[in-house]
mmCIF file of C-alpha atoms in Angstrom:
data_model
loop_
_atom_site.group_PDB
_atom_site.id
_atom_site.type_symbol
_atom_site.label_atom_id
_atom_site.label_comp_id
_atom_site.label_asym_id
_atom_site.label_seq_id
_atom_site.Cartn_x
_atom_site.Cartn_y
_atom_site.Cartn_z
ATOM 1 C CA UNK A 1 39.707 -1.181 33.367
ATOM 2 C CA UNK A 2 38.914 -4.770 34.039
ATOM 3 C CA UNK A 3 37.719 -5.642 30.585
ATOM 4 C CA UNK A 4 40.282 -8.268 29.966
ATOM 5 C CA UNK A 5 40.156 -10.041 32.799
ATOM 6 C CA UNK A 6 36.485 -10.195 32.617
ATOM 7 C CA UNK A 7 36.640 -11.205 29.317
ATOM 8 C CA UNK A 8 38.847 -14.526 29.803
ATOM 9 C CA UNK A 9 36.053 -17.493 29.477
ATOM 10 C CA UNK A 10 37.950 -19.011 32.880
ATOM 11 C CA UNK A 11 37.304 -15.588 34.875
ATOM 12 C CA UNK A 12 34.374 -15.107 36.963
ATOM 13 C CA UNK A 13 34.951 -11.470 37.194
ATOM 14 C CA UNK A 14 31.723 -9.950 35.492
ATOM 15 C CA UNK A 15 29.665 -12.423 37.733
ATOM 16 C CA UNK A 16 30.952 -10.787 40.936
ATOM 17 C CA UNK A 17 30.463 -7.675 39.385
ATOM 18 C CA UNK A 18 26.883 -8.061 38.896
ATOM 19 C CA UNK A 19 25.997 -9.431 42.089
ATOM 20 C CA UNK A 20 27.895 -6.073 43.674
ATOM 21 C CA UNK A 21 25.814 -4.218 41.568
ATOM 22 C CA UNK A 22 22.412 -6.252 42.454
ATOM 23 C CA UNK A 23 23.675 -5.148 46.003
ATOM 24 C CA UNK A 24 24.075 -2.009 45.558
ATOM 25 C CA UNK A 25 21.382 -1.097 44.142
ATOM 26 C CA UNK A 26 19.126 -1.773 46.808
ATOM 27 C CA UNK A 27 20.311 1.534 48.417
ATOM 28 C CA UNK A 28 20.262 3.805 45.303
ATOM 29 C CA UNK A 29 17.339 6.322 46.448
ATOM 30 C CA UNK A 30 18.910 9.187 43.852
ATOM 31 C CA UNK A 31 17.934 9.595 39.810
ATOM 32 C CA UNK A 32 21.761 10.148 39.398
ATOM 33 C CA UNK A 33 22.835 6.643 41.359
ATOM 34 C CA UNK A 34 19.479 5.037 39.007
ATOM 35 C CA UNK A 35 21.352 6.249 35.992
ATOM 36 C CA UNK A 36 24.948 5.037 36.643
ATOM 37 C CA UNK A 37 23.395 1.488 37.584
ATOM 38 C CA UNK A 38 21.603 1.278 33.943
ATOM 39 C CA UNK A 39 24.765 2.617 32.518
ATOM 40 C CA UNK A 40 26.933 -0.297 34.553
ATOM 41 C CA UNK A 41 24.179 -2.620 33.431
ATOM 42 C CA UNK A 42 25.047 -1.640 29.841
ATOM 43 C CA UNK A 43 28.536 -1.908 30.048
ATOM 44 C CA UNK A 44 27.987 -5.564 31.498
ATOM 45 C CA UNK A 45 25.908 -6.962 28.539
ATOM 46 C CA UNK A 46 28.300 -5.358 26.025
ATOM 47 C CA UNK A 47 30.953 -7.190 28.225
ATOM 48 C CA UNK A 48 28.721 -10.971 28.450
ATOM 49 C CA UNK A 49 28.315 -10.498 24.574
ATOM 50 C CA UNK A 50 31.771 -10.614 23.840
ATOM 51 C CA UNK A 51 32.516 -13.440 26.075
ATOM 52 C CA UNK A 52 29.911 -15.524 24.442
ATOM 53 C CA UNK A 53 30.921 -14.355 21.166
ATOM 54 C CA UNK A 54 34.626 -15.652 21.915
ATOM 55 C CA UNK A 55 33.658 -19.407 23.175
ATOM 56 C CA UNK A 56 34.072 -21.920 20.802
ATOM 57 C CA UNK A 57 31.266 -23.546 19.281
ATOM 58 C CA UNK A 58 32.844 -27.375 19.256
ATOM 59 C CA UNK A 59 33.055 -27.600 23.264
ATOM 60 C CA UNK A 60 29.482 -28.402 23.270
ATOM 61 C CA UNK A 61 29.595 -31.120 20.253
ATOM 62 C CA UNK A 62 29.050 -34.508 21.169
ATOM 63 C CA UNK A 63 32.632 -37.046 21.278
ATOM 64 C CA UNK A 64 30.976 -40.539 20.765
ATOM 65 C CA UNK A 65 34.479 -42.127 21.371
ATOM 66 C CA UNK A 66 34.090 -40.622 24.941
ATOM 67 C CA UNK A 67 30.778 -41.733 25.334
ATOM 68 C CA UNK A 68 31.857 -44.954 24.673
ATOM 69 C CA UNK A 69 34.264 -45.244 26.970
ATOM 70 C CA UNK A 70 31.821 -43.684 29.759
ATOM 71 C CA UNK A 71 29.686 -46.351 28.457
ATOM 72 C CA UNK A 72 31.788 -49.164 28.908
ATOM 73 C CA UNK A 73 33.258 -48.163 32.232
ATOM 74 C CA UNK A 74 29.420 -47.600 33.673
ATOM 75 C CA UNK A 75 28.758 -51.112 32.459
ATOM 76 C CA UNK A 76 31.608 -52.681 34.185
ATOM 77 C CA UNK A 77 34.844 -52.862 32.306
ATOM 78 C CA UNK A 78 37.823 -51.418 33.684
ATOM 79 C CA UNK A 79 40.624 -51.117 30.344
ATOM 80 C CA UNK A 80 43.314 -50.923 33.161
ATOM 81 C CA UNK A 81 42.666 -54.986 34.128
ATOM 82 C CA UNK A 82 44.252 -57.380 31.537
ATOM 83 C CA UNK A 83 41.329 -59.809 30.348
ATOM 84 C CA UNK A 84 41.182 -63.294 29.264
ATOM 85 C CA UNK A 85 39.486 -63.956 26.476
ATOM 86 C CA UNK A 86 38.156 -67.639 27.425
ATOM 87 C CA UNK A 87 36.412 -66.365 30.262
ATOM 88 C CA UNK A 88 34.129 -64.369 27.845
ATOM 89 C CA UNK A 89 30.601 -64.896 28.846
ATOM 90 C CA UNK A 90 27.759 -64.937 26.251
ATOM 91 C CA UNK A 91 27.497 -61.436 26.009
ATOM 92 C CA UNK A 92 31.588 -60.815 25.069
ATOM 93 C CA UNK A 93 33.869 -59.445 26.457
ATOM 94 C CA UNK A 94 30.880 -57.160 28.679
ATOM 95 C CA UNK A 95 29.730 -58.904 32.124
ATOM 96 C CA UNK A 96 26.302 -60.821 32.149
ATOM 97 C CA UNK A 97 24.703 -57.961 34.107
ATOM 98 C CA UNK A 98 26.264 -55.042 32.083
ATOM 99 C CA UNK A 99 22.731 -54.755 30.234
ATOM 100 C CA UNK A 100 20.728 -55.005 32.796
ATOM 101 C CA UNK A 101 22.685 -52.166 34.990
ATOM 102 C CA UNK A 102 21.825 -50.040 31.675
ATOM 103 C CA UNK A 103 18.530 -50.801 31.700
ATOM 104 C CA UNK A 104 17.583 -49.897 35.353
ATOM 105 C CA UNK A 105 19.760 -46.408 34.826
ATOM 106 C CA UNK A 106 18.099 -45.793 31.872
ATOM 107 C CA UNK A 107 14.511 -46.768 33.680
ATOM 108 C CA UNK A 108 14.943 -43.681 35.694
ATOM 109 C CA UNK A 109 14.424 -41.446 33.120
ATOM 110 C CA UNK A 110 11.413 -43.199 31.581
ATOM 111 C CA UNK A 111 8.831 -43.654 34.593
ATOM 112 C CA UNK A 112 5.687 -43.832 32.331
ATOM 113 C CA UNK A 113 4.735 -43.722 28.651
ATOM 114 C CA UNK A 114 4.212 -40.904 26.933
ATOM 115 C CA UNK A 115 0.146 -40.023 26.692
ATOM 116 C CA UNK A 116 -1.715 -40.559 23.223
ATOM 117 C CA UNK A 117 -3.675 -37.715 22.210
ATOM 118 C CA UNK A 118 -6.591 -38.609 18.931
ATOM 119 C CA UNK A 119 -6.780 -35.423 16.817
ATOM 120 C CA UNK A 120 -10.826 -36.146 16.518
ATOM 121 C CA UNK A 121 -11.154 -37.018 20.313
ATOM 122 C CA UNK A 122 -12.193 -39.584 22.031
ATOM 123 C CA UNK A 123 -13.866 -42.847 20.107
ATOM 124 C CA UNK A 124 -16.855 -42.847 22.083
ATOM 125 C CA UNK A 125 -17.597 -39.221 22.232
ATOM 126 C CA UNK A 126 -21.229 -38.678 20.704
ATOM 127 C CA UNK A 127 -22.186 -37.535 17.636
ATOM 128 C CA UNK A 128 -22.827 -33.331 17.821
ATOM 129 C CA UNK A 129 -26.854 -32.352 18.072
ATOM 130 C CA UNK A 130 -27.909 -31.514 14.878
ATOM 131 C CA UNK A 131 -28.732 -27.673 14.100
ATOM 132 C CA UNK A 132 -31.506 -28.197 11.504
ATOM 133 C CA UNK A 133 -34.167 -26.751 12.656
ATOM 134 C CA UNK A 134 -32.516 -23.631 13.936
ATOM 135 C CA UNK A 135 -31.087 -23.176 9.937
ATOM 136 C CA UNK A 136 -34.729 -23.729 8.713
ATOM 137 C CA UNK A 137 -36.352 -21.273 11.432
ATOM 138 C CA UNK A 138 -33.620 -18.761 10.203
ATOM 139 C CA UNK A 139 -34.385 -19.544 6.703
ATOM 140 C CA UNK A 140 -37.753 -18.709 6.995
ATOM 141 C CA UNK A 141 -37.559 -15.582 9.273
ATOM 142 C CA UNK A 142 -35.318 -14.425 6.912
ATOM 143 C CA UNK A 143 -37.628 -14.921 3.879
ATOM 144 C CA UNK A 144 -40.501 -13.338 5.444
ATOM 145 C CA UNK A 145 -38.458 -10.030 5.443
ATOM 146 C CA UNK A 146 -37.051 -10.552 1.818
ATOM 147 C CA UNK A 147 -40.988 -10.934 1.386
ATOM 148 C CA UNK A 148 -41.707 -7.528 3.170
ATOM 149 C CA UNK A 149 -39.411 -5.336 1.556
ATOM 150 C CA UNK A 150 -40.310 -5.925 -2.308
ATOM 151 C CA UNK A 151 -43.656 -5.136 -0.668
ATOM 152 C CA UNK A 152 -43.563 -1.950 0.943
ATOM 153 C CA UNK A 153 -41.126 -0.800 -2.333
ATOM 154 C CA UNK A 154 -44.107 -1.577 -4.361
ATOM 155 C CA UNK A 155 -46.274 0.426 -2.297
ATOM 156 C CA UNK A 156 -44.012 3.372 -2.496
ATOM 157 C CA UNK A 157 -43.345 2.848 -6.421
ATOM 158 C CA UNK A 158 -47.416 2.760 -6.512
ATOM 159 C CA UNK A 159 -48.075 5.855 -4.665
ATOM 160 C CA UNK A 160 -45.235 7.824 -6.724
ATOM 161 C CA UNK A 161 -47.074 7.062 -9.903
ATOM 162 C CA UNK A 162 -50.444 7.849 -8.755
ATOM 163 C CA UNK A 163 -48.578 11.254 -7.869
ATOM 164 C CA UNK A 164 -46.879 11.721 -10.944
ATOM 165 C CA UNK A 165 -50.319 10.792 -12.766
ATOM 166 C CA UNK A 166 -51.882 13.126 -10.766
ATOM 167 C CA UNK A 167 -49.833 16.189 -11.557
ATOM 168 C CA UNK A 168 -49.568 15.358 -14.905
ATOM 169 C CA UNK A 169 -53.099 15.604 -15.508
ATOM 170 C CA UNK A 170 -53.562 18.906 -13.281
ATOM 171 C CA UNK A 171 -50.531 20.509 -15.973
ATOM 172 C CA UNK A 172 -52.754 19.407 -18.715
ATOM 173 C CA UNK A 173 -55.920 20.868 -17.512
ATOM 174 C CA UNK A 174 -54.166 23.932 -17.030
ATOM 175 C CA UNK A 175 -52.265 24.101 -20.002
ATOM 176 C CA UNK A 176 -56.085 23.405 -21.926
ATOM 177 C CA UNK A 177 -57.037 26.021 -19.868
ATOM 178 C CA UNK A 178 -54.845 28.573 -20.934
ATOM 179 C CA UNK A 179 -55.149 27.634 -25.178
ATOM 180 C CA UNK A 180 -58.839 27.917 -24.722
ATOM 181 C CA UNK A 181 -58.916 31.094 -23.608
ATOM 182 C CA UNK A 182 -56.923 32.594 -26.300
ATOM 183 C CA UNK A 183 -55.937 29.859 -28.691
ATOM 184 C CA UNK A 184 -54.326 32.225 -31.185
ATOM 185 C CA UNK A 185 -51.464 32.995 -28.767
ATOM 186 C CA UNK A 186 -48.963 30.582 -28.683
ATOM 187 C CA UNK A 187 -48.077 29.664 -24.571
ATOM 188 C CA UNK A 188 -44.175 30.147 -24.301
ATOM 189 C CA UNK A 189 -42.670 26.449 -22.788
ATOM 190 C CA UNK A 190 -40.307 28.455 -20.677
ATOM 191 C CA UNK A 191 -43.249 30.919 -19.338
ATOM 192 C CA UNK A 192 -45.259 27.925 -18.657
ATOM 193 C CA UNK A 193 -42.991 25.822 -16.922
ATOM 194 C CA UNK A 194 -40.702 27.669 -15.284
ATOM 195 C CA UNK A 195 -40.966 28.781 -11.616
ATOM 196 C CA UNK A 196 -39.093 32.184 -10.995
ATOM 197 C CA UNK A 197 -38.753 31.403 -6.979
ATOM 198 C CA UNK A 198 -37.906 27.437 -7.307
ATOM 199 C CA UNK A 199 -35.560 25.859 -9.228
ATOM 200 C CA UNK A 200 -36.315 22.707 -8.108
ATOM 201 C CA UNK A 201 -40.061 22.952 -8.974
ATOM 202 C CA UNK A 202 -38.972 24.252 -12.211
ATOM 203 C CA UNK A 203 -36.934 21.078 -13.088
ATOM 204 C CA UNK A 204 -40.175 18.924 -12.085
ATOM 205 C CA UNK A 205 -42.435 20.453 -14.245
ATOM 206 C CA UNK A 206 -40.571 20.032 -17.285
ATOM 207 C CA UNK A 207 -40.375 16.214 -15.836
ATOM 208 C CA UNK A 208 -44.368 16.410 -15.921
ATOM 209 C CA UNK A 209 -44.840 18.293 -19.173
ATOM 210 C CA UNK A 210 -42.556 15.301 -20.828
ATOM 211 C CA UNK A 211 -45.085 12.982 -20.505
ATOM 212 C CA UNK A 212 -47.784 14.857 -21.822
ATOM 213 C CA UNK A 213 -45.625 15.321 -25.300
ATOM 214 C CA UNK A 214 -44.516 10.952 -24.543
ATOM 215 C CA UNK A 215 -48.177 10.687 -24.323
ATOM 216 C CA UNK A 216 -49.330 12.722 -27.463
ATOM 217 C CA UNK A 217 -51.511 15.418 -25.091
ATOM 218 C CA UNK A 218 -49.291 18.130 -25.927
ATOM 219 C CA UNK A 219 -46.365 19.329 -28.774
ATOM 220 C CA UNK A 220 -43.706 21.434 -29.088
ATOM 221 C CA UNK A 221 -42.824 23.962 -31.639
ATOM 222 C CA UNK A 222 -40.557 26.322 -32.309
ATOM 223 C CA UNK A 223 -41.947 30.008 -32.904
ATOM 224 C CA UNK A 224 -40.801 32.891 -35.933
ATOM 225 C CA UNK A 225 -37.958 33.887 -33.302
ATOM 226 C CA UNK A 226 -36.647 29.927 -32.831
ATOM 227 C CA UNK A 227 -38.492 29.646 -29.152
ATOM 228 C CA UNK A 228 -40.570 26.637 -28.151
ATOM 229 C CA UNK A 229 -44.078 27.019 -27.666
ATOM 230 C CA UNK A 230 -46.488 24.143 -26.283
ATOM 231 C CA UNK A 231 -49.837 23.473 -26.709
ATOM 232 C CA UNK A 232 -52.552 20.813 -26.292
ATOM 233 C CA UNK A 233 -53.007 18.549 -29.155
ATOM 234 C CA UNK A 234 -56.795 18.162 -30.729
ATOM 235 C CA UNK A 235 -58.181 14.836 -29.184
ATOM 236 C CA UNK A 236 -58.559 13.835 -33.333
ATOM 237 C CA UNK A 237 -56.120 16.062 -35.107
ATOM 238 C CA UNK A 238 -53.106 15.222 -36.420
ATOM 239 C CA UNK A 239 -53.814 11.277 -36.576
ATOM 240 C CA UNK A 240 -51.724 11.192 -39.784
ATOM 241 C CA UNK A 241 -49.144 13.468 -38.680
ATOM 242 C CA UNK A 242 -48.083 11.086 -36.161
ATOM 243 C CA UNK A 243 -48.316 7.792 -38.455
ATOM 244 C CA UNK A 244 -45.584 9.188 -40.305
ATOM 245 C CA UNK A 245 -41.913 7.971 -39.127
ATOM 246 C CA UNK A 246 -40.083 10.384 -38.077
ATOM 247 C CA UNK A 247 -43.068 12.774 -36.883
ATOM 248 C CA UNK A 248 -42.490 12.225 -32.621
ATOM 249 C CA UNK A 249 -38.734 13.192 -31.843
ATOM 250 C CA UNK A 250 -36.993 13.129 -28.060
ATOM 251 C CA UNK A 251 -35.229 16.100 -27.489
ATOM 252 C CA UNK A 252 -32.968 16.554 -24.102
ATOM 253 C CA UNK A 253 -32.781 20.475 -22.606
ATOM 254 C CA UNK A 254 -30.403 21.746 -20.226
ATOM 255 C CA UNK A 255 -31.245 24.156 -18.185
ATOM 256 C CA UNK A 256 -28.937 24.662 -14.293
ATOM 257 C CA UNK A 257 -28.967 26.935 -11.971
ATOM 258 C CA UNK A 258 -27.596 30.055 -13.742
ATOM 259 C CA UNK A 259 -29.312 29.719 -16.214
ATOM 260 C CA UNK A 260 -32.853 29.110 -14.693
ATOM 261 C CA UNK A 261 -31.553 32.685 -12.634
#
C-alpha cells in the first residue's frame, strides 16, 4: 500500500520498515510468522531495487567547477570581498600561505609511503641449495629397476622356450612312436592333436605340432578323402623335395569352440 511513498528517493520509509521488521522478528517462534518475514523480506528488495533503479546516474559525477570553487574558498579567497589587484602577492591573486594550508590538509591523508615489494625478493636473500645429488641418487635408483625388469622378462621368456622346446620334442617322440609301429597307416592330424575334454589343450598342441612342420620334423598331407594326415619326416629323405621353391607352404586353420565340440 505504501509502495509509492517508499519508492520516492527523499523517503525513508522502507528503512523504518526494515528495522520494524529486524524487531519483530526477534519474537517470531512460529513456521507461519518465519514465512511472512521472508515473504516481507522479499517484498523489500523488490522495493530497494526499484529505488536504485530510479536514481540518476549523474548525481555521483564529479563538477570540477565546484571543486574549484571549494578549492579556492579552502585556500583563502572569499569571491564576496572586492580585491585589488596591486596587492597581489607572488603567488596571484591566492594568499602566500594558500599552498601551504593545502599541503598540511593534504598531509593527512598521506602519513607514510607506500611499501615496495621486489617480485624476486629480497637482494640479499641466498642463492637456493642445490638438489643435485638427490636427482642423481633418483637417477640411479631408478635405473637399477629399469635394469631389473628386462632381467627377470628374460628369465621368463627363457623358461617359456625351454618349455615350448620341451613339449615339442615329447609330440615328436610320440608322433615317431606311433609311425613306427604301423607306418603304413597314415596318423589323422585331427586324431592326433585334438583333445576331446580340453579345448584349450587342443589349441596348444596344434601350436607345438607347427614347429615340428617350421622345423622340417614332420609334414602334412592331405589323404584320398581331402583330410590331413601327419607324419615324421626321414632324417635324409626328401632333401630335394625341400630345395625346390615352393615345396614348404604356411597354411592357417581355424578351428573354435563349436567346432572342436
Amino acid at each position: 500500500e505504501n509502495r509509492e511513498a517508499m519508492l520516492n528517493s527523499r523517503s525513508n520509509r522502507l528503512t523504518e520498515a526494515l528495522e520494524e521488521a529486524n524487531a519483530l522478528f526477534d519474537g517470531v517462534c512460529r513456521a507461519r510468522e518465519a514465512a511472512l518475514d521472508a515473504q516481507f523480506l522479499v517484498l523489500a528488495s523488490n522495493i530497494g531495487k526499484e529505488k536504485a533503479n530510479e536514481l540518476h546516474s549523474d548525481m555521483s559525477a564529479f563538477d570540477s567547477t565546484a571543486f574549484a570553487e571549494d578549492l579556492l574558498t579552502f585556500m583563502g579567497i572569499n569571491r564576496t570581498e572586492e580585491t585589488d589587484d596591486s596587492e597581489d602577492g607572488p603567488g596571484g591573486f591566492l594568499p602566500t600561505d594558500a599552498w601551504k594550508r593545502m599541503g598540511e590538509e593534504a598531509l593527512k591523508y598521506f602519513k607514510r609511503a607506500p611499501d615496495v615489494h621486489y617480485m624476486l625478493g629480497s637482494f640479499k636473500s641466498e642463492p637456493p641449495v642445490p638438489k643435485q645429488r638427490i636427482e642423481r641418487q633418483k637417477k640411479a635408483s631408478r635405473g637399477k629397476a629399469e635394469q631389473a625388469m628386462p632381467a627377470q622378462l628374460k628369465k621368463m621368456e627363457e623358461s617359456h622356450q625351454e618349455a615350448t622346446e620341451k613339449e615339442v620334442e615329447r609330440i615328436l617322440r610320440i608322433l615317431q612312436t606311433h609311425f613306427e609301429n604301423d607306418p603304413n597307416t597314415p596318423i589323422s592330424y585331427f586324431d592326433f592333436v585334438i583333445d576331446p575334454n580340453s579345448f584349450a589343450r587342443t589349441v596348444e598342441n596344434m601350436f607345438h605340432v607347427s614347429f615340428l612342420i617350421r622345423d622340417g620334423l614332420a609334414r602334412i598331407k592331405l589323404d584320398e578323402v581331402e583330410l590331413p594326415v601327419i607324419e615324421p619326416t626321414k632324417p635324409n629323405g626328401g632333401a630335394e623335395e625341400e630345395n625346390r621353391a615352393g615345396a614348404r607352404n604356411q597354411v592357417i586353420i581355424r578351428l573354435d569352440q563349436r567346432e572342436w565340440q
